Coordinates of C-alpha atoms and ligand atoms in Angstrom, one line a residue:
M789 CA -15.5 -8.5 24.3
T790 CA -17.1 -11.8 23.7
E791 CA -15.9 -15.0 22.5
T792 CA -14.1 -15.0 18.5
L793 CA -13.0 -17.3 15.8
F794 CA -9.5 -16.3 17.5
S795 CA -10.2 -16.3 20.6
G796 CA -8.5 -19.9 21.0
F797 CA -5.2 -19.0 20.3
A798 CA -2.7 -17.5 22.3
P799 CA -0.7 -14.1 21.4
V800 CA 1.9 -14.9 19.0
V801 CA 5.6 -14.6 21.0
Y802 CA 9.3 -14.3 18.9
E803 CA 10.9 -17.7 19.8
G804 CA 14.2 -17.1 17.3
P805 CA 15.1 -17.9 13.9
Q806 CA 16.0 -22.4 15.5
S807 CA 11.9 -22.5 16.7
R808 CA 10.0 -25.4 15.0
N809 CA 6.7 -23.8 16.4
P810 CA 4.5 -22.5 13.5
L811 CA 2.3 -20.5 15.8
A812 CA 5.8 -18.4 16.7
F813 CA 8.3 -15.8 15.2
R814 CA 11.3 -16.6 14.5
W815 CA 12.2 -12.6 13.4
Y816 CA 9.8 -10.7 14.1
D817 CA 11.3 -9.6 17.7
R818 CA 9.3 -5.9 17.9
T819 CA 11.2 -4.0 20.3
R820 CA 14.8 -5.9 18.4
I821 CA 17.0 -2.5 17.5
V822 CA 17.4 -1.9 14.0
L823 CA 19.5 1.2 12.2
G824 CA 18.4 3.2 15.7
K825 CA 14.4 2.3 15.8
T826 CA 12.6 -0.9 17.0
M827 CA 11.5 -3.2 14.3
E828 CA 8.0 -2.5 15.4
E829 CA 8.5 1.8 14.2
H830 CA 10.2 0.9 11.3
L831 CA 7.5 -1.6 9.6
R832 CA 4.6 -0.2 10.8
L833 CA 2.3 -3.2 10.3
A834 CA -1.4 -3.6 9.2
V835 CA -3.5 -6.0 8.7
A836 CA -6.2 -5.4 5.7
Y837 CA -9.4 -5.7 7.2
W838 CA -11.6 -6.9 3.6
H839 CA -9.0 -9.6 2.7
S840 CA -8.8 -11.2 6.5
F841 CA -13.1 -10.3 7.2
V842 CA -14.9 -10.0 4.6
M843 CA -13.3 -12.1 1.3
N844 CA -14.6 -15.0 0.8
G845 CA -13.2 -17.4 -1.2
T846 CA -15.1 -16.5 -4.3
D847 CA -14.0 -16.4 -7.6
P848 CA -15.4 -15.8 -11.0
F849 CA -15.9 -19.9 -11.1
G850 CA -17.2 -20.9 -8.2
A851 CA -19.3 -20.1 -4.5
P852 CA -18.1 -18.9 -1.3
T853 CA -15.6 -21.3 0.5
I854 CA -14.7 -18.8 3.0
Q855 CA -17.3 -19.3 5.6
R856 CA -17.0 -16.7 8.7
P857 CA -20.1 -15.7 11.2
W858 CA -20.9 -12.1 10.5
M859 CA -21.1 -13.1 6.1
G860 CA -24.3 -12.8 4.6
R861 CA -25.6 -10.8 6.8
D862 CA -26.1 -7.2 6.7
G863 CA -26.4 -4.5 9.9
L864 CA -24.8 -3.6 13.1
E865 CA -24.6 -6.8 14.7
A866 CA -22.6 -8.6 12.3
A867 CA -20.7 -5.5 11.6
R868 CA -19.8 -5.8 15.4
E869 CA -19.4 -9.5 15.6
K870 CA -16.6 -8.9 12.9
A871 CA -15.1 -6.0 14.6
D872 CA -14.4 -8.7 17.7
A873 CA -12.5 -11.0 15.5
A874 CA -10.8 -8.8 14.3
F875 CA -9.1 -6.8 17.0
D876 CA -8.8 -10.4 18.3
L877 CA -7.0 -11.4 15.8
F878 CA -5.0 -8.1 15.4
R879 CA -4.3 -9.3 19.1
V880 CA -3.2 -12.9 18.5
L881 CA -0.7 -10.7 16.1
G882 CA 0.8 -8.4 18.3
V883 CA 0.2 -5.4 15.0
P884 CA 0.3 -1.7 15.7
Y885 CA -2.5 -1.2 12.9
Y886 CA -5.1 -1.9 10.4
C887 CA -6.5 -0.7 7.4
F888 CA -10.7 -0.9 5.8
H889 CA -12.5 -0.1 3.3
D890 CA -15.7 1.8 4.7
R891 CA -17.9 -1.0 3.2
D892 CA -15.8 -3.6 5.2
V893 CA -16.7 -2.6 8.3
V894 CA -20.5 -2.5 8.1
S895 CA -22.7 -2.9 5.1
E896 CA -23.9 -0.1 3.4
G897 CA -27.6 1.7 3.8
A898 CA -30.8 1.7 1.6
T899 CA -30.0 6.0 1.0
F900 CA -26.9 7.6 1.7
R901 CA -27.9 8.6 5.2
E902 CA -28.7 5.3 6.0
S903 CA -25.0 4.3 5.0
A904 CA -23.4 7.0 6.7
A905 CA -25.7 6.9 10.0
N906 CA -24.0 2.9 10.2
L907 CA -20.6 4.0 9.5
D908 CA -20.8 6.2 12.0
A909 CA -22.3 3.6 14.4
I910 CA -19.7 0.9 13.6
A911 CA -17.0 4.2 14.0
E912 CA -17.8 4.5 17.2
I913 CA -17.4 0.2 18.2
L914 CA -13.8 0.6 16.6
A915 CA -12.9 3.6 18.7
R916 CA -13.7 1.9 21.9
R917 CA -11.7 -1.3 20.5
Q918 CA -9.3 0.7 19.4
D919 CA -8.6 2.3 23.4
E920 CA -9.1 -1.6 24.5
T921 CA -6.3 -3.0 22.5
G922 CA -3.9 -0.2 21.5
V923 CA -4.1 -0.8 17.8
R924 CA -4.4 1.9 15.9
L925 CA -5.8 2.9 12.1
L926 CA -3.0 3.4 9.3
W927 CA -5.1 4.1 6.6
G928 CA -9.0 4.8 5.9
T929 CA -10.9 4.5 2.6
A930 CA -14.0 4.6 0.7
N931 CA -14.8 2.1 -1.5
L932 CA -15.9 3.7 -4.4
F933 CA -15.9 0.7 -6.8
S934 CA -17.9 -3.0 -6.1
H935 CA -21.7 -0.8 -5.8
P936 CA -22.6 -1.0 -9.8
R937 CA -23.2 2.7 -9.2
Y938 CA -19.2 3.1 -9.8
M939 CA -19.4 0.8 -12.6
A940 CA -17.9 4.0 -15.1
G941 CA -15.6 5.0 -12.3
A942 CA -16.4 7.3 -9.3
A943 CA -14.2 10.5 -10.2
T944 CA -14.3 9.9 -13.6
N945 CA -17.8 8.9 -14.7
P946 CA -19.6 10.7 -16.7
D947 CA -22.6 11.4 -14.8
P948 CA -21.8 14.2 -12.3
E949 CA -24.5 13.0 -9.4
V950 CA -22.0 9.9 -9.1
F951 CA -19.0 12.3 -9.2
A952 CA -20.9 14.5 -6.2
Y953 CA -22.0 11.0 -4.5
A954 CA -18.3 9.2 -4.7
A955 CA -17.4 12.8 -3.3
A956 CA -20.2 12.7 -0.1
T957 CA -18.6 9.3 0.2
V958 CA -15.0 10.2 0.6
K959 CA -16.2 13.5 3.2
H960 CA -17.4 11.0 5.3
C961 CA -15.2 8.5 5.5
L962 CA -12.2 11.2 5.4
D963 CA -14.7 12.2 9.0
V964 CA -14.5 8.5 10.7
T965 CA -11.0 8.2 9.4
K966 CA -9.8 11.8 11.1
R967 CA -12.2 10.7 14.4
L968 CA -10.2 7.6 14.4
G969 CA -6.8 9.2 14.5
G970 CA -6.1 7.3 11.1
E971 CA -2.9 8.4 9.7
N972 CA -3.2 8.2 6.5
Y973 CA -6.3 8.3 4.2
V974 CA -6.0 6.3 0.8
L975 CA -7.6 6.4 -2.5
W976 CA -7.9 3.3 -4.8
G977 CA -8.9 4.1 -8.5
G978 CA -10.2 0.8 -9.5
R979 CA -13.0 2.2 -11.8
E980 CA -11.2 5.6 -12.9
G981 CA -9.9 4.0 -16.0
Y982 CA -11.9 2.6 -19.3
D983 CA -12.7 -0.9 -20.4
T984 CA -12.9 0.8 -24.1
L985 CA -11.4 4.2 -25.6
L986 CA -14.9 4.3 -27.8
N987 CA -16.9 5.5 -25.1
T988 CA -14.1 7.5 -23.2
D989 CA -13.0 11.2 -23.2
I990 CA -9.8 11.0 -21.4
G991 CA -9.4 14.6 -21.6
R992 CA -12.7 15.2 -19.4
E993 CA -12.0 12.4 -17.1
L994 CA -8.1 13.5 -16.2
D995 CA -10.1 16.5 -15.3
Q996 CA -12.7 15.3 -13.2
M997 CA -10.2 13.3 -11.4
G998 CA -7.9 16.5 -10.6
R999 CA -10.8 18.0 -9.2
F1000 CA -11.9 15.5 -7.3
L1001 CA -8.2 15.0 -5.6
S1002 CA -8.3 19.0 -5.4
L1003 CA -11.7 19.0 -2.9
V1004 CA -10.1 16.4 -1.1
V1005 CA -6.7 17.8 -0.5
E1006 CA -8.8 20.7 0.8
Y1007 CA -10.8 19.6 2.5
K1008 CA -8.3 17.7 4.6
H1009 CA -7.1 20.9 5.3
R1010 CA -10.1 22.8 6.7
I1011 CA -10.5 20.0 8.8
G1012 CA -7.2 19.7 10.2
F1013 CA -6.6 15.9 9.2
A1014 CA -2.7 15.5 9.7
G1015 CA -2.4 12.4 8.1
A1016 CA -1.0 11.6 4.1
I1017 CA -4.0 11.3 1.0
L1018 CA -2.1 8.6 -0.7
I1019 CA -3.4 7.8 -4.0
E1020 CA -2.9 4.3 -4.9
P1021 CA -1.3 3.5 -8.5
K1022 CA -2.8 0.1 -10.7
P1023 CA -2.7 -0.2 -14.5
K1024 CA -5.8 -2.2 -15.1
E1025 CA -8.0 -4.3 -13.6
P1026 CA -11.0 -4.2 -12.6
T1027 CA -10.7 -1.8 -15.7
K1028 CA -8.5 -2.4 -18.8
H1029 CA -6.8 1.1 -18.1
Q1030 CA -6.4 3.0 -14.8
Y1031 CA -5.5 6.2 -14.8
D1032 CA -3.0 5.9 -12.0
F1033 CA -0.7 3.2 -13.9
D1034 CA 2.5 3.6 -12.1
A1035 CA 3.9 5.5 -9.8
A1036 CA 5.4 7.7 -12.6
T1037 CA 2.2 8.4 -13.9
V1038 CA 0.7 9.5 -10.7
Y1039 CA 3.5 12.2 -10.4
G1040 CA 2.4 13.3 -14.0
F1041 CA -0.9 13.9 -12.9
L1042 CA -0.1 15.2 -9.7
K1043 CA 2.1 18.1 -11.4
R1044 CA -0.4 18.9 -13.8
Y1045 CA -3.1 19.6 -10.7
G1046 CA -0.5 21.1 -9.2
L1047 CA -1.0 18.7 -6.2
E1048 CA 2.5 17.1 -6.5
G1049 CA 3.3 18.6 -2.7
E1050 CA -0.1 16.9 -1.1
V1051 CA -0.4 13.6 -2.4
K1052 CA 2.1 11.0 -1.8
L1053 CA 1.8 6.9 -3.1
N1054 CA 0.5 4.4 -1.4
L1055 CA 2.6 1.7 -3.7
E1056 CA 2.3 -2.6 -3.5
A1057 CA 4.1 -4.7 -4.7
N1058 CA 1.3 -6.6 -7.2
H1059 CA 0.3 -3.8 -8.9
A1060 CA 3.2 -2.9 -9.0
Q1061 CA 4.3 -6.7 -11.5
L1062 CA 1.1 -6.0 -13.0
A1063 CA 2.5 -3.1 -14.4
G1064 CA 5.5 -4.2 -15.7
H1065 CA 7.4 -3.2 -13.1
S1066 CA 9.0 -4.3 -9.8
F1067 CA 8.5 -2.9 -6.8
E1068 CA 11.8 -1.5 -5.7
H1069 CA 11.4 -0.1 -9.1
E1070 CA 7.7 1.9 -7.9
I1071 CA 10.1 2.6 -4.4
A1072 CA 12.3 4.1 -5.9
T1073 CA 10.6 5.8 -8.2
A1074 CA 8.6 7.6 -5.9
A1075 CA 11.2 8.1 -3.6
A1076 CA 13.6 10.4 -6.4
L1077 CA 10.1 11.6 -6.8
G1078 CA 9.3 12.5 -3.0
I1079 CA 6.1 11.1 -3.0
L1080 CA 7.4 7.9 -1.2
G1081 CA 4.2 7.6 1.1
S1082 CA 3.0 3.6 2.1
L1083 CA 3.2 0.4 0.9
D1084 CA 0.9 -2.7 0.3
V1085 CA 2.8 -5.4 1.0
N1086 CA 1.7 -9.0 -1.2
R1087 CA 3.0 -11.1 -3.7
G1088 CA 1.7 -11.5 -7.2
D1089 CA 1.8 -14.8 -9.3
A1090 CA 4.4 -14.7 -12.0
L1091 CA 2.7 -16.9 -14.3
L1092 CA -0.7 -15.3 -14.0
G1093 CA -1.6 -11.9 -15.1
W1094 CA -3.6 -10.8 -12.3
D1095 CA -3.8 -9.7 -9.2
T1096 CA -3.3 -12.7 -6.7
D1097 CA -2.9 -10.8 -3.5
Q1098 CA -0.8 -13.3 -2.0
F1099 CA 1.0 -12.7 1.3
P1100 CA 4.7 -12.0 0.7
N1101 CA 7.2 -14.8 0.8
A1102 CA 10.3 -14.0 -1.2
L1103 CA 13.1 -12.7 1.0
G1104 CA 14.9 -11.3 -1.8
D1105 CA 12.5 -9.3 -3.0
T1106 CA 10.9 -7.7 0.1
A1107 CA 14.5 -6.9 1.4
L1108 CA 15.5 -4.6 -1.9
A1109 CA 12.5 -3.0 -1.5
L1110 CA 12.9 -2.2 2.2
Y1111 CA 16.7 -1.5 1.4
Y1112 CA 14.9 1.3 -0.6
V1113 CA 12.4 2.4 2.3
L1114 CA 15.5 2.9 4.3
K1115 CA 17.1 4.8 1.5
A1116 CA 14.6 7.0 1.5
G1117 CA 14.5 7.9 5.0
G1118 CA 11.2 5.6 5.8
L1119 CA 7.8 5.5 5.0
G1120 CA 6.9 8.5 7.9
S1121 CA 3.2 7.8 8.3
G1122 CA 3.1 4.9 5.8
G1123 CA 3.2 1.6 7.3
L1124 CA 3.8 -1.7 5.3
N1125 CA 0.2 -3.0 5.0
F1126 CA -0.9 -7.4 4.6
D1127 CA -3.3 -6.4 0.8
A1128 CA -3.4 -10.3 0.7
K1129 CA -5.7 -12.9 1.3
L1130 CA -6.2 -16.6 2.0
R1131 CA -6.2 -19.2 -0.7
R1132 CA -9.7 -20.0 -1.4
Q1133 CA -9.1 -23.7 -0.4
S1134 CA -7.5 -21.9 2.6
I1135 CA -11.0 -21.8 4.7
D1136 CA -9.6 -21.7 8.9
P1137 CA -9.3 -19.5 10.9
E1138 CA -6.0 -20.5 11.4
D1139 CA -4.7 -20.2 8.0
L1140 CA -5.2 -16.5 8.6
V1141 CA -3.4 -17.1 11.8
H1142 CA -0.5 -19.3 9.8
A1143 CA -0.3 -16.3 7.2
H1144 CA 0.0 -13.2 8.7
V1145 CA 2.8 -14.8 10.4
G1146 CA 4.8 -15.9 7.7
G1147 CA 4.7 -12.0 6.3
I1148 CA 4.8 -10.7 9.1
D1149 CA 8.3 -13.1 9.8
L1150 CA 9.2 -12.0 6.2
C1151 CA 9.3 -8.4 6.6
A1152 CA 11.2 -8.3 9.7
R1153 CA 13.7 -10.9 8.2
A1154 CA 13.9 -8.9 5.1
L1155 CA 14.3 -5.5 7.5
L1156 CA 16.9 -6.9 9.0
A1157 CA 18.8 -8.0 5.6
A1158 CA 18.1 -4.2 4.3
G1159 CA 19.8 -2.6 7.6
A1160 CA 22.2 -4.8 6.9
M1161 CA 23.2 -3.6 3.1
I1162 CA 22.8 -0.2 4.7
E1163 CA 25.2 -0.5 7.7
D1164 CA 27.0 -2.3 5.4
G1165 CA 27.4 0.9 2.9
R1166 CA 28.8 -1.3 -0.1
L1167 CA 26.1 -0.5 -2.1
A1168 CA 25.7 2.6 -1.8
A1169 CA 29.5 3.1 -1.9
D1170 CA 29.2 1.5 -5.4
L1171 CA 26.3 3.6 -6.6
R1172 CA 28.4 7.0 -5.4
Q1173 CA 31.8 6.4 -6.8
R1174 CA 29.6 5.6 -10.1
Y1175 CA 28.2 8.9 -9.8
A1176 CA 31.5 10.5 -9.1
G1177 CA 31.8 11.9 -12.1
W1178 CA 29.3 14.3 -11.6
D1179 CA 30.4 15.9 -8.4
G1180 CA 33.4 17.4 -9.6
P1181 CA 33.6 21.3 -11.1
E1182 CA 32.8 20.1 -14.5
G1183 CA 29.8 17.9 -13.7
R1184 CA 28.5 20.4 -11.5
A1185 CA 28.6 23.0 -13.8
L1186 CA 26.6 21.1 -16.6
L1187 CA 23.6 20.4 -13.8
G1188 CA 23.7 23.8 -12.4
G1189 CA 23.0 24.7 -15.9
E1190 CA 26.4 26.8 -16.1
R1191 CA 27.1 25.8 -19.4
T1192 CA 25.1 26.1 -23.5
L1193 CA 25.5 23.8 -26.1
E1194 CA 27.7 25.5 -27.3
Q1195 CA 30.3 25.9 -25.0
I1196 CA 29.9 21.8 -24.2
A1197 CA 30.7 21.6 -27.5
A1198 CA 33.3 23.8 -27.9
D1199 CA 34.9 22.1 -24.7
V1200 CA 34.3 19.1 -25.8
T1201 CA 36.9 19.9 -28.8
A1202 CA 38.8 21.4 -27.4
R1203 CA 40.5 19.0 -24.6
D1204 CA 39.8 15.8 -27.5
L1205 CA 37.1 14.4 -24.9
D1206 CA 37.3 11.2 -25.3
P1207 CA 35.4 9.6 -22.4
K1208 CA 36.0 5.2 -22.0
P1209 CA 33.9 2.8 -20.7
R1210 CA 33.7 1.5 -17.2
S1211 CA 32.0 -1.4 -16.0
G1212 CA 28.4 -1.4 -14.4
R1213 CA 29.7 -3.7 -12.4
Q1214 CA 26.2 -5.8 -12.4
E1215 CA 27.4 -9.7 -11.4
Y1216 CA 29.3 -8.2 -8.5
L1217 CA 26.9 -6.3 -7.1
E1218 CA 23.8 -9.3 -7.7
N1219 CA 26.3 -11.4 -5.2
L1220 CA 27.0 -8.9 -3.2
L1221 CA 23.4 -8.6 -2.8
S1222 CA 22.7 -12.1 -2.6
S1223 CA 25.1 -11.9 0.9
Y1224 CA 22.7 -9.8 2.8
T1225 CA 19.6 -12.6 2.5
Ligands
LIG2543 C1 -7.4 -3.1 -4.7 C2 -6.3 -2.3 -3.7 C3 -7.2 -2.3 -2.5 C4 -6.3 -1.5 -2.6 C5 -7.3 -0.6 -1.3 O1 -6.5 -4.1 -6.2 O2 -4.8 -3.3 -3.9 O3 -7.8 -2.9 -2.0 O4 -5.3 -1.1 -1.5 O5 -8.5 0.4 -1.9
LIG2544 CO1 -3.6 -2.4 -2.1

């Protein structure tokens, strides 16, 4: 590999909590065992190609502030330089995974065929870099939102030719993801929604989206792609309303189209916030519905109403999120992807290293706290206790459908039932939670 922006950085190593070295890990000790698995195996950390190597600091009011040598240049040579820098950053960070959109890794061509050839060509280079470094692909995805052809949606476009173009794009991107050993495939419907209902037929668009997803699932099985297909919920932005609003909404959608056993979710902290939820709410909901897949770990800004995609830094929130992941038995083929970008004024390559070191360390520290919550067992014991009545004979009969409404009414009358309120103990539980972080 040639010189890159990150050649001057030594691999970041674990130095322990007392370290004052800003380019060392204080918590991420990748071989440390937590609940029987190493930190690396639990977290399955991934760098997001788009934020780290494509985003250039533009905002609706300002020109790019972040300049990298490959930016502003199309074609394979620039793509190769970008890939070399990317894999060099992965070396510095020691992360096991990365994630990309087709358009992040190489520019679009003048025709569909040319775009496909571009992706095939860079995929060969990515495969070589993966072999050399041992870094793997957590998930691939297709960008079905940036090009003007998608301004009215991809699968939900009123024009079936756009649907077809998007479907062909996903087919090829899934082929490439499989070729690269990708462990999941993500669909984020950035433009699958509407800006105004006045020009939108919701019923049709949902059916289109259901058909699209069924095509992808059928194809995945035909080619023997072993990874999970993941939908990434987000309520809005760029459109006013997106159909994949949140975990519960996507579950309803999957049920309607018979895909609930086939598709899981990639949940993002900032998207949860935009939907008016907490990250742990989305994780616990997905886990309860059996569709927890993977996480985009980032954070929003409580004072801003958009997707700021900042690196996570809140220990309590992340610990609670990981607690619900551990409670659900982990993420399977999923992992923790840093869907986060540098702030506009953070223009140095070193800023990218600091950002990831902080994010990785936070996840590691949060994992330790979440592991302690599980091991200690007091949160779970309290919860069990609260619902203990449902494990008794009458509770089981009620839930098991063994009682009619008349029988229940007769029993309540006969026993002259008068249930007594019991404390929910919220303050006790919140204090307990604080004791782990
Ligand atoms: C957009 C977002 C995407 C997905 C992948 O808000 O989160 O980057 O993660 O398309
Ligand atoms: Co995301």
